[in-house]
mmCIF file of C-alpha atoms in Angstrom:
data_model
loop_
_atom_site.group_PDB
_atom_site.id
_atom_site.type_symbol
_atom_site.label_atom_id
_atom_site.label_comp_id
_atom_site.label_asym_id
_atom_site.label_seq_id
_atom_site.Cartn_x
_atom_site.Cartn_y
_atom_site.Cartn_z
ATOM 1 C CA MET A 281 120.670 115.963 86.532
ATOM 2 C CA THR A 282 122.348 112.554 86.246
ATOM 3 C CA THR A 283 120.712 110.128 83.813
ATOM 4 C CA CYS A 284 120.546 106.346 83.589
ATOM 5 C CA TYR A 285 119.497 104.283 80.567
ATOM 6 C CA PHE A 286 118.355 100.644 80.323
ATOM 7 C CA LEU A 287 119.409 98.214 77.597
ATOM 8 C CA GLY A 288 119.035 94.448 77.420
ATOM 9 C CA HIS A 289 117.292 91.297 76.218
ATOM 10 C CA GLU A 290 113.510 91.614 76.233
ATOM 11 C CA ASN A 291 113.017 88.305 78.077
ATOM 12 C CA PRO A 292 114.559 87.123 81.356
ATOM 13 C CA TYR A 293 116.911 84.130 81.507
ATOM 14 C CA ASP A 294 117.640 84.291 85.262
ATOM 15 C CA LEU A 295 115.209 83.764 88.142
ATOM 16 C CA ASP A 296 116.784 86.481 90.283
ATOM 17 C CA LEU A 297 116.918 89.108 87.526
ATOM 18 C CA PHE A 298 114.297 91.347 89.160
ATOM 19 C CA GLN A 299 116.244 91.361 92.450
ATOM 20 C CA ARG A 300 119.483 92.218 90.662
ATOM 21 C CA ILE A 301 117.804 95.070 88.785
ATOM 22 C CA LYS A 302 116.516 96.472 92.083
ATOM 23 C CA GLY A 303 120.010 96.219 93.548
ATOM 24 C CA ALA A 304 121.518 98.084 90.575
ATOM 25 C CA VAL A 305 118.876 100.841 90.667
ATOM 26 C CA ASN A 306 119.244 101.302 94.428
ATOM 27 C CA SER A 307 123.052 101.472 94.191
ATOM 28 C CA ILE A 308 122.759 104.369 91.722
ATOM 29 C CA VAL A 309 120.065 106.178 93.727
ATOM 30 C CA ILE A 310 122.214 105.983 96.870
ATOM 31 C CA LYS A 311 125.133 107.650 95.045
ATOM 32 C CA GLU A 312 123.147 110.435 93.364
ATOM 33 C CA ASP A 313 120.956 113.170 94.873
ATOM 34 C CA SER A 314 118.938 113.469 91.666
ATOM 35 C CA ILE A 315 118.619 110.907 88.882
ATOM 36 C CA ASN A 316 116.509 110.604 85.736
ATOM 37 C CA PHE A 317 115.825 107.057 84.519
ATOM 38 C CA ILE A 318 115.157 106.941 80.776
ATOM 39 C CA PHE A 319 113.016 104.252 79.142
ATOM 40 C CA TYR A 320 112.724 103.613 75.421
ATOM 41 C CA ARG A 321 112.350 99.892 74.683
ATOM 42 C CA THR A 322 109.688 97.473 75.944
ATOM 43 C CA GLY A 323 109.770 93.857 77.144
ATOM 44 C CA VAL A 324 109.842 91.950 80.420
ATOM 45 C CA PHE A 325 113.332 93.218 81.309
ATOM 46 C CA PHE A 326 112.215 96.837 80.899
ATOM 47 C CA SER A 327 109.019 96.130 82.868
ATOM 48 C CA TYR A 328 111.205 94.877 85.733
ATOM 49 C CA CYS A 329 113.324 98.039 85.465
ATOM 50 C CA LEU A 330 110.214 100.237 85.666
ATOM 51 C CA ALA A 331 108.968 98.436 88.791
ATOM 52 C CA ALA A 332 112.426 98.690 90.378
ATOM 53 C CA VAL A 333 112.516 102.468 89.860
ATOM 54 C CA LEU A 334 108.984 102.862 91.258
ATOM 55 C CA GLU A 335 110.057 100.956 94.369
ATOM 56 C CA ALA A 336 113.164 103.151 94.703
ATOM 57 C CA LYS A 337 110.970 106.271 94.599
ATOM 58 C CA GLN A 338 109.070 104.949 97.613
ATOM 59 C CA THR A 339 112.181 103.750 99.441
ATOM 60 C CA TYR A 340 114.099 107.032 99.014
ATOM 61 C CA PRO A 341 111.465 109.792 99.218
ATOM 62 C CA LYS A 342 114.085 112.506 99.883
ATOM 63 C CA LYS A 343 115.885 111.773 96.611
ATOM 64 C CA THR A 344 114.808 113.393 93.341
ATOM 65 C CA ILE A 345 113.974 110.406 91.124
ATOM 66 C CA LEU A 346 112.387 111.069 87.734
ATOM 67 C CA MET A 347 111.171 108.673 85.055
ATOM 68 C CA THR A 348 111.219 109.669 81.377
ATOM 69 C CA ARG A 349 109.728 107.707 78.508
ATOM 70 C CA VAL A 350 110.932 108.187 74.924
ATOM 71 C CA THR A 351 108.296 107.159 72.398
ATOM 72 C CA GLU A 352 108.321 106.735 68.639
ATOM 73 C CA ASP A 353 104.588 107.423 68.442
ATOM 74 C CA ASN A 354 102.194 110.316 68.662
ATOM 75 C CA GLU A 355 99.334 110.427 71.179
ATOM 76 C CA GLU A 356 96.907 108.293 69.141
ATOM 77 C CA ASP A 357 99.449 105.595 68.185
ATOM 78 C CA GLU A 358 100.661 105.364 71.779
ATOM 79 C CA GLU A 359 97.100 104.750 73.009
ATOM 80 C CA ARG A 360 96.606 102.017 70.408
ATOM 81 C CA LYS A 361 99.858 100.289 71.341
ATOM 82 C CA LEU A 362 98.927 100.342 75.019
ATOM 83 C CA MET A 363 96.119 97.944 74.138
ATOM 84 C CA LEU A 364 98.011 95.805 71.605
ATOM 85 C CA ASN A 365 101.518 95.519 73.058
ATOM 86 C CA CYS A 366 101.705 93.015 75.896
ATOM 87 C CA TYR A 367 104.582 94.817 77.605
ATOM 88 C CA GLN A 368 103.885 98.452 76.770
ATOM 89 C CA LEU A 369 104.893 100.545 79.769
ATOM 90 C CA PRO A 370 101.922 102.405 81.348
ATOM 91 C CA ARG A 371 102.123 106.132 80.657
ATOM 92 C CA CYS A 372 100.612 107.258 83.939
ATOM 93 C CA VAL A 373 103.732 106.372 85.979
ATOM 94 C CA PHE A 374 106.125 108.608 84.028
ATOM 95 C CA ASP A 375 107.050 112.158 84.968
ATOM 96 C CA LYS A 376 107.725 113.038 81.329
ATOM 97 C CA ILE A 377 107.079 111.474 77.923
ATOM 98 C CA PHE A 378 108.664 112.943 74.842
ATOM 99 C CA HIS A 379 108.622 112.259 71.121
ATOM 100 C CA PRO A 380 111.913 113.216 69.392
ATOM 101 C CA LEU A 381 111.660 115.704 66.540
ATOM 102 C CA ALA A 382 113.440 114.786 63.318
ATOM 103 C CA GLU A 383 114.579 117.241 60.636
ATOM 104 C CA LYS A 384 112.756 115.139 58.058
ATOM 105 C CA GLU A 385 109.624 113.160 58.853
ATOM 106 C CA VAL A 386 110.794 110.374 56.526
ATOM 107 C CA ASP A 387 113.749 109.796 58.870
ATOM 108 C CA LYS A 388 111.401 108.622 61.610
ATOM 109 C CA ALA A 389 110.301 105.653 59.524
ATOM 110 C CA THR A 390 113.789 104.162 59.460
ATOM 111 C CA VAL A 391 115.271 101.778 62.008
ATOM 112 C CA LYS A 392 118.620 103.536 61.622
ATOM 113 C CA TYR A 393 117.128 106.835 62.830
ATOM 114 C CA TRP A 394 115.819 105.302 66.075
ATOM 115 C CA LYS A 395 119.113 103.507 66.640
ATOM 116 C CA ARG A 396 120.825 106.895 66.406
ATOM 117 C CA VAL A 397 118.297 108.342 68.856
ATOM 118 C CA GLU A 398 119.030 105.545 71.310
ATOM 119 C CA ARG A 399 122.794 105.974 70.990
ATOM 120 C CA THR A 400 122.379 109.686 71.631
ATOM 121 C CA LEU A 401 120.367 108.981 74.782
ATOM 122 C CA ILE A 402 123.092 106.624 76.009
ATOM 123 C CA ARG A 403 125.864 109.123 75.209
ATOM 124 C CA GLN A 404 124.040 111.645 77.388
ATOM 125 C CA SER A 405 123.806 109.169 80.281
ATOM 126 C CA LYS A 406 126.215 108.569 83.127
ATOM 127 C CA TYR A 407 124.931 105.049 83.869
ATOM 128 C CA LEU A 408 123.831 102.126 81.715
ATOM 129 C CA ILE A 409 122.033 99.211 83.373
ATOM 130 C CA CYS A 410 122.204 96.396 80.853
ATOM 131 C CA TYR A 411 121.366 92.702 80.596
ATOM 132 C CA HIS A 412 123.596 91.293 77.882
ATOM 133 C CA TYR A 413 124.738 87.801 76.920
ATOM 134 C CA PRO A 414 126.979 88.232 73.830
ATOM 135 C CA LYS A 415 126.271 84.761 72.433
ATOM 136 C CA LEU A 416 122.504 85.415 72.566
ATOM 137 C CA ARG A 417 123.101 88.377 70.241
ATOM 138 C CA ASP A 418 119.836 90.314 70.170
ATOM 139 C CA PHE A 419 118.328 93.413 68.531
ATOM 140 C CA PHE A 420 120.329 95.776 70.759
ATOM 141 C CA SER A 421 123.733 94.078 70.439
ATOM 142 C CA ASP A 422 125.069 96.448 67.759
ATOM 143 C CA THR A 423 124.180 99.425 69.940
ATOM 144 C CA PHE A 424 125.814 97.834 72.976
ATOM 145 C CA SER A 425 129.048 97.041 71.094
ATOM 146 C CA LEU A 426 129.359 100.743 70.198
ATOM 147 C CA VAL A 427 128.424 102.373 73.504
ATOM 148 C CA VAL A 428 130.568 99.982 75.574
ATOM 149 C CA LYS A 429 133.553 101.941 74.224
ATOM 150 C CA GLN A 430 132.202 105.188 75.707
ATOM 151 C CA PRO A 431 134.867 106.102 78.329
ATOM 152 C CA ASP A 432 132.700 107.987 80.842
ATOM 153 C CA LEU A 433 129.784 105.540 80.795
ATOM 154 C CA GLN A 434 129.416 103.424 83.943
ATOM 155 C CA ILE A 435 128.011 100.060 82.822
ATOM 156 C CA ILE A 436 126.281 97.641 85.187
ATOM 157 C CA ASN A 437 125.792 94.300 83.386
ATOM 158 C CA LEU A 438 123.319 92.026 85.166
ATOM 159 C CA ALA A 439 124.248 88.858 83.252
ATOM 160 C CA SER A 440 125.040 85.906 85.550
ATOM 161 C CA GLU A 441 128.036 83.584 85.377
ATOM 162 C CA GLU A 442 125.770 80.511 85.545
ATOM 163 C CA THR A 443 123.709 81.505 82.507
ATOM 164 C CA THR A 444 126.819 82.609 80.616
ATOM 165 C CA TYR A 445 128.299 79.132 81.164
ATOM 166 C CA PHE A 446 125.018 77.462 80.144
ATOM 167 C CA VAL A 447 124.881 79.422 76.877
ATOM 168 C CA GLN A 448 128.514 78.612 76.090
ATOM 169 C CA GLU A 449 127.797 74.915 76.582
ATOM 170 C CA ALA A 450 124.583 75.152 74.550
ATOM 171 C CA VAL A 451 126.587 76.258 71.496
ATOM 172 C CA ASN A 452 127.981 72.702 71.333
ATOM 173 C CA HIS A 453 124.454 71.366 70.752
ATOM 174 C CA LEU A 454 123.820 73.495 67.662
ATOM 175 C CA PRO A 455 124.093 72.165 64.085
ATOM 176 C CA ILE A 456 127.766 72.237 63.128
ATOM 177 C CA SER A 457 127.338 74.932 60.453
ATOM 178 C CA GLU A 458 125.546 77.308 62.859
ATOM 179 C CA LYS A 459 128.034 76.562 65.657
ATOM 180 C CA THR A 460 130.981 77.345 63.366
ATOM 181 C CA VAL A 461 129.515 80.657 62.204
ATOM 182 C CA ILE A 462 128.653 81.812 65.742
ATOM 183 C CA GLU A 463 132.076 80.928 67.120
ATOM 184 C CA LYS A 464 133.910 82.735 64.307
ATOM 185 C CA VAL A 465 131.672 85.813 64.477
ATOM 186 C CA ASP A 466 132.325 85.995 68.223
ATOM 187 C CA GLN A 467 136.063 85.774 67.481
ATOM 188 C CA GLY A 468 135.829 88.889 65.308
ATOM 189 C CA TYR A 469 135.333 87.526 61.806
ATOM 190 C CA THR A 470 133.003 89.567 59.599
ATOM 191 C CA MET A 471 130.112 88.032 57.697
ATOM 192 C CA LYS A 472 131.919 88.853 54.448
ATOM 193 C CA ASN A 473 135.106 87.068 55.607
ATOM 194 C CA LEU A 474 133.124 83.935 56.379
ATOM 195 C CA ALA A 475 131.141 84.144 53.143
ATOM 196 C CA ASP A 476 134.311 84.427 51.059
ATOM 197 C CA GLU A 477 135.923 81.571 52.974
ATOM 198 C CA ALA A 478 132.898 79.278 52.502
ATOM 199 C CA GLY A 479 132.158 80.387 48.953
ATOM 200 C CA VAL A 480 128.565 81.426 49.760
ATOM 201 C CA THR A 481 126.681 84.697 49.987
ATOM 202 C CA VAL A 482 126.761 87.022 52.996
ATOM 203 C CA THR A 483 122.987 86.495 53.292
ATOM 204 C CA ALA A 484 123.500 82.744 53.766
ATOM 205 C CA ILE A 485 126.069 83.303 56.527
ATOM 206 C CA ARG A 486 123.846 85.881 58.253
ATOM 207 C CA ALA A 487 120.910 83.426 58.124
ATOM 208 C CA LYS A 488 122.986 80.712 59.852
ATOM 209 C CA ASP A 489 124.068 83.175 62.535
ATOM 210 C CA THR A 490 120.483 84.367 63.088
ATOM 211 C CA ARG A 491 119.076 80.808 63.313
ATOM 212 C CA GLY A 492 121.801 79.765 65.723
ATOM 213 C CA ARG A 493 121.234 82.715 68.033
ATOM 214 C CA MET A 494 117.476 82.074 67.994
ATOM 215 C CA ARG A 495 118.082 78.454 69.021
ATOM 216 C CA LEU A 496 120.315 79.597 71.879
ATOM 217 C CA ARG A 497 117.707 82.079 73.123
ATOM 218 C CA ALA A 498 115.054 79.345 72.955
ATOM 219 C CA LEU A 499 117.270 76.963 74.983
ATOM 220 C CA ALA A 500 117.927 79.686 77.571
ATOM 221 C CA SER A 501 114.170 80.375 77.828
ATOM 222 C CA GLU A 502 113.392 76.668 78.290
ATOM 223 C CA ARG A 503 115.967 76.477 81.096
ATOM 224 C CA TYR A 504 114.412 79.539 82.753
ATOM 225 C CA GLN A 505 110.926 77.981 82.615
ATOM 226 C CA ARG A 506 112.224 74.694 84.049
ATOM 227 C CA GLN A 507 113.831 76.568 86.925
ATOM 228 C CA GLN A 508 110.553 78.374 87.607
ATOM 229 C CA GLY A 509 108.761 75.028 87.801
ATOM 230 C CA LEU A 510 111.362 73.495 90.110
ATOM 231 C CA GLN A 511 111.301 76.511 92.415
ATOM 232 C CA GLY A 512 107.500 76.407 92.644
ATOM 233 C CA PHE A 513 106.922 79.928 91.371
ATOM 234 C CA VAL A 514 103.953 81.614 93.100
ATOM 235 C CA PRO A 515 102.047 84.220 91.031
ATOM 236 C CA PHE A 516 102.098 87.780 92.346
ATOM 237 C CA THR A 517 99.155 89.577 93.963
ATOM 238 C CA CYS A 518 98.075 93.191 93.468
ATOM 239 C CA ALA A 519 95.945 95.313 95.791
ATOM 240 C CA ALA A 520 93.678 98.010 94.349
ATOM 241 C CA VAL A 521 92.905 100.958 96.660
ATOM 242 C CA LEU A 522 90.500 103.142 94.725
ATOM 243 C CA PRO A 523 88.221 105.229 96.968
ATOM 244 C CA VAL A 524 87.420 107.534 94.060
ATOM 245 C CA SER A 525 83.985 109.090 93.670
ATOM 246 C CA SER A 526 81.859 107.838 90.782
ATOM 247 C CA ARG A 527 82.061 111.213 89.026
ATOM 248 C CA LYS A 528 85.882 110.911 88.910
ATOM 249 C CA MET A 529 85.953 107.208 88.079
ATOM 250 C CA GLY A 530 86.157 107.883 84.359
ATOM 251 C CA SER A 531 88.788 108.654 81.795
ATOM 252 C CA PRO A 532 91.762 108.751 82.354
ATOM 253 C CA VAL A 533 91.432 106.759 85.606
ATOM 254 C CA ILE A 534 89.671 103.807 83.972
ATOM 255 C CA SER A 535 92.035 103.877 80.998
ATOM 256 C CA ASN A 536 95.065 103.952 83.311
ATOM 257 C CA LEU A 537 93.590 101.178 85.453
ATOM 258 C CA ARG A 538 93.129 98.962 82.398
ATOM 259 C CA CYS A 539 96.690 99.607 81.181
ATOM 260 C CA VAL A 540 98.338 99.014 84.563
ATOM 261 C CA MET A 541 96.386 95.832 85.276
ATOM 262 C CA SER A 542 97.144 94.416 81.815
ATOM 263 C CA PHE A 543 100.805 95.371 82.280
ATOM 264 C CA LEU A 544 101.009 93.561 85.636
ATOM 265 C CA ILE A 545 99.212 90.479 84.328
ATOM 266 C CA ARG A 546 101.540 90.071 81.352
ATOM 267 C CA SER A 547 104.857 91.292 82.763
ATOM 268 C CA PHE A 548 104.636 89.903 86.312
ATOM 269 C CA ASN A 549 102.018 87.154 85.969
ATOM 270 C CA VAL A 550 99.749 88.788 88.572
ATOM 271 C CA ARG A 551 96.790 86.437 88.952
ATOM 272 C CA THR A 552 94.914 87.933 91.935
ATOM 273 C CA PHE A 553 93.596 91.448 92.551
ATOM 274 C CA LEU A 554 92.393 92.474 96.010
ATOM 275 C CA ILE A 555 89.882 95.271 96.521
ATOM 276 C CA GLU A 556 88.155 96.601 99.636
ATOM 277 C CA GLN A 557 84.368 96.263 99.682
ATOM 278 C CA ASN A 558 83.786 100.022 99.979
ATOM 279 C CA ASP A 559 85.956 100.786 96.921
ATOM 280 C CA CYS A 560 83.574 99.320 94.380
ATOM 281 C CA PRO A 561 82.001 102.007 92.140
ATOM 282 C CA SER A 562 80.128 100.438 89.234
ATOM 283 C CA ALA A 563 82.622 101.642 86.590
ATOM 284 C CA LEU A 564 85.481 99.984 88.456
ATOM 285 C CA VAL A 565 83.590 96.744 89.021
ATOM 286 C CA GLY A 566 82.761 96.527 85.327
ATOM 287 C CA GLU A 567 86.403 97.015 84.371
ATOM 288 C CA LEU A 568 87.602 94.436 86.876
ATOM 289 C CA LYS A 569 85.010 91.915 85.736
ATOM 290 C CA TRP A 570 86.049 92.401 82.110
ATOM 291 C CA LEU A 571 89.642 91.552 83.070
ATOM 292 C CA THR A 572 88.611 88.484 85.058
ATOM 293 C CA ILE A 573 86.898 87.150 81.919
ATOM 294 C CA MET A 574 89.518 88.183 79.340
ATOM 295 C CA GLU A 575 92.658 87.420 81.345
ATOM 296 C CA GLY A 576 91.493 84.628 83.636
ATOM 297 C CA VAL A 577 92.539 86.453 86.818
ATOM 298 C CA LYS A 578 90.797 86.268 90.183
ATOM 299 C CA LEU A 579 89.100 89.213 91.889
ATOM 300 C CA VAL A 580 89.083 89.005 95.686
ATOM 301 C CA VAL A 581 86.954 91.451 97.658
ATOM 302 C CA ALA A 582 88.200 92.133 101.188
ATOM 303 C CA THR A 583 85.221 92.411 103.491
ATOM 304 C CA HIS A 584 84.362 92.413 107.186
ATOM 305 C CA PHE A 585 81.348 90.150 106.924
ATOM 306 C CA ALA A 586 81.379 87.259 109.318
ATOM 307 C CA SER A 587 80.066 84.761 106.779
ATOM 308 C CA GLN A 588 79.937 84.128 103.051
ATOM 309 C CA ALA A 589 76.132 84.351 103.192
ATOM 310 C CA ASP A 590 76.313 87.895 104.570
ATOM 311 C CA ALA A 591 78.794 88.844 101.873
ATOM 312 C CA ASP A 592 76.578 87.358 99.145
ATOM 313 C CA GLN A 593 73.621 89.327 100.505
ATOM 314 C CA TRP A 594 75.704 92.533 100.409
ATOM 315 C CA SER A 595 76.759 91.725 96.857
ATOM 316 C CA MET A 596 73.160 91.296 95.675
ATOM 317 C CA GLU A 597 71.958 94.446 97.411
ATOM 318 C CA ASN A 598 74.683 96.495 95.726
ATOM 319 C CA GLY A 599 74.296 94.878 92.319
ATOM 320 C CA TYR A 600 77.808 93.392 92.224
ATOM 321 C CA ILE A 601 76.913 90.111 90.552
ATOM 322 C CA PRO A 602 79.058 88.295 89.548
ATOM 323 C CA PRO A 603 82.239 90.406 89.959
ATOM 324 C CA ILE A 604 83.019 89.066 93.413
ATOM 325 C CA CYS A 605 84.935 85.884 92.645
ATOM 326 C CA THR A 606 86.121 85.305 96.192
ATOM 327 C CA ILE A 607 85.511 86.833 99.596
ATOM 328 C CA MET A 608 88.408 87.446 102.011
ATOM 329 C CA ASN A 609 87.061 87.828 105.533
ATOM 330 C CA PHE A 610 88.970 90.134 107.885
ATOM 331 C CA ASP A 611 88.300 90.716 111.576
ATOM 332 C CA PRO A 612 84.540 91.470 111.820
ATOM 333 C CA ASP A 613 84.766 92.582 115.458
ATOM 334 C CA THR A 614 86.356 95.953 114.773
ATOM 335 C CA ARG A 615 83.615 98.509 115.358
ATOM 336 C CA VAL A 616 85.073 101.816 114.259
ATOM 337 C CA LYS A 617 84.531 102.171 110.522
ATOM 338 C CA ARG A 618 87.587 104.332 109.773
ATOM 339 C CA LEU A 619 89.988 102.078 111.670
ATOM 340 C CA GLN A 620 88.341 99.021 110.173
ATOM 341 C CA TYR A 621 88.846 100.379 106.653
ATOM 342 C CA LEU A 622 92.503 101.315 107.196
ATOM 343 C CA LYS A 623 93.187 97.974 108.881
ATOM 344 C CA THR A 624 91.810 96.204 105.824
ATOM 345 C CA ILE A 625 93.929 98.346 103.467
ATOM 346 C CA ALA A 626 97.063 97.564 105.506
ATOM 347 C CA GLU A 627 96.298 93.842 105.449
ATOM 348 C CA MET A 628 95.751 93.928 101.685
ATOM 349 C CA MET A 629 99.155 95.578 101.215
ATOM 350 C CA ASN A 630 100.790 92.976 103.469
ATOM 351 C CA ARG A 631 99.559 90.290 101.072
ATOM 352 C CA SER A 632 100.458 92.109 97.844
ATOM 353 C CA GLN A 633 103.589 92.861 95.838
ATOM 354 C CA PHE A 634 101.917 95.689 93.880
ATOM 355 C CA LEU A 635 99.425 98.453 94.654
ATOM 356 C CA ILE A 636 97.207 100.343 92.229
ATOM 357 C CA CYS A 637 96.007 103.515 93.886
ATOM 358 C CA ALA A 638 93.771 106.499 93.105
ATOM 359 C CA VAL A 639 92.525 108.619 96.001
ATOM 360 C CA ASP A 640 90.521 111.842 95.959
ATOM 361 C CA GLU A 641 92.390 114.591 97.802
ATOM 362 C CA GLU A 642 89.168 115.591 99.553
ATOM 363 C CA ASN A 643 88.537 112.008 100.669
ATOM 364 C CA PRO A 644 88.557 111.912 104.511
ATOM 365 C CA MET A 645 90.573 108.680 104.355
ATOM 366 C CA ASN A 646 93.296 110.216 102.185
ATOM 367 C CA ASN A 647 95.823 110.907 104.972
ATOM 368 C CA GLY A 648 95.309 107.473 106.513
ATOM 369 C CA ILE A 649 95.766 105.749 103.162
ATOM 370 C CA GLN A 650 98.933 107.752 102.423
ATOM 371 C CA GLN A 651 100.357 106.722 105.801
ATOM 372 C CA CYS A 652 99.601 103.070 105.014
ATOM 373 C CA ILE A 653 101.413 103.388 101.685
ATOM 374 C CA LYS A 654 104.494 104.954 103.336
ATOM 375 C CA LYS A 655 104.690 102.053 105.800
ATOM 376 C CA HIS A 656 104.627 99.492 102.973
ATOM 377 C CA LYS A 657 107.655 100.577 100.941
ATOM 378 C CA ASN A 658 108.123 97.098 99.475
ATOM 379 C CA THR A 659 104.690 97.211 97.844
ATOM 380 C CA ILE A 660 105.304 98.824 94.458
ATOM 381 C CA LEU A 661 102.892 101.710 93.859
ATOM 382 C CA PHE A 662 101.132 102.594 90.585
ATOM 383 C CA ASP A 663 99.300 105.920 90.923
ATOM 384 C CA ILE A 664 96.692 105.918 88.139
ATOM 385 C CA GLN A 665 95.417 109.462 88.672
ATOM 386 C CA GLN A 666 98.332 110.998 86.794
ATOM 387 C CA SER A 667 97.870 111.719 83.085
ATOM 388 C CA THR A 668 101.210 112.370 81.351
ATOM 389 C CA GLN A 669 100.969 114.028 77.945
ATOM 390 C CA ILE A 670 103.436 113.363 75.132
ATOM 391 C CA GLU A 671 105.741 116.327 74.476
ATOM 392 C CA LYS A 672 107.764 116.953 71.327
ATOM 393 C CA GLU A 673 111.408 117.649 71.957
ATOM 394 C CA GLY A 674 114.360 118.193 69.682
ATOM 395 C CA ILE A 675 117.238 115.710 69.768
ATOM 396 C CA ASN A 676 120.278 115.561 67.525
ATOM 397 C CA PRO A 677 121.102 111.906 66.863
#
């Protein structure tokens, strides 16, 4: 099976980065009958890559598209990081998660070991989707400079000409000592060459290079934020379709729900979650309410009540106080309950960029919901019923 790896800056510096990632992923999927996308690092860029692959799986259902996560941690550490790391990728969306086996456990504690693991993964890949600005030299730059020489590797660099030009101009605004070091390093001088020439230590030269690159990344981030403000960025919306019985609304569904919602809030700035009034088991409502308090997001319940007063009465009768932040009224004239429910689900998907879904197979609405999902291929699906276990696998870095 063909493999593709992702490598790049953690943070975005271009407004259209997500669209370009989707274009790169789709171009590979179109060429290959079966493809395995491998994820190792975390950050906004890698979150965008994950969402792009999930969308491709919906867009090309006849293709064999797998997602593999390589983790440094065991089961317990991975669970802890899911709660602490803002951009940790949710486990439930992966087809396989594996933890490389080292000959010596002490090797796993070293950065060098994991760099070798990553280089091995790239050597085994046919494609590399990367996001690299050389002057913003980041944690992965050493790896990139080595693998770029790999003859059979097809590299798709998503860096834009506009941002490249901006960064080049920004170098002129750095302190003269940092500017000089960066320019000479980019010309091929080693840190030792520059240290000998200036009569200082290698550590001093490396510090100037590091500070200069950090300033450039900060300037690029400020430009990105200004562009977002000028464009009038509108936060994303996510629909939650969770007609799961109360007995199944437990671990791992609740755990997966928490991880996916936190992931969407932090990586994509999702500020609104839509849920249908009938999909409100108490465990789910409690989880959603906790997120509305902790993350400041809005919970909107889609209902068929003709008035807010009727909706409030329904809320009190069912004990959902105060989780319903807002009521979204759909057509109350539809009489057939099944059609009314599916119409509401379809409308929620029309208004959302993401969909969190968990449906019982024995649920009578299952087929109708699946048909709705197939019709909304541009709504990126997160199925939280899957529970992927971490496997241990040998790798020779």
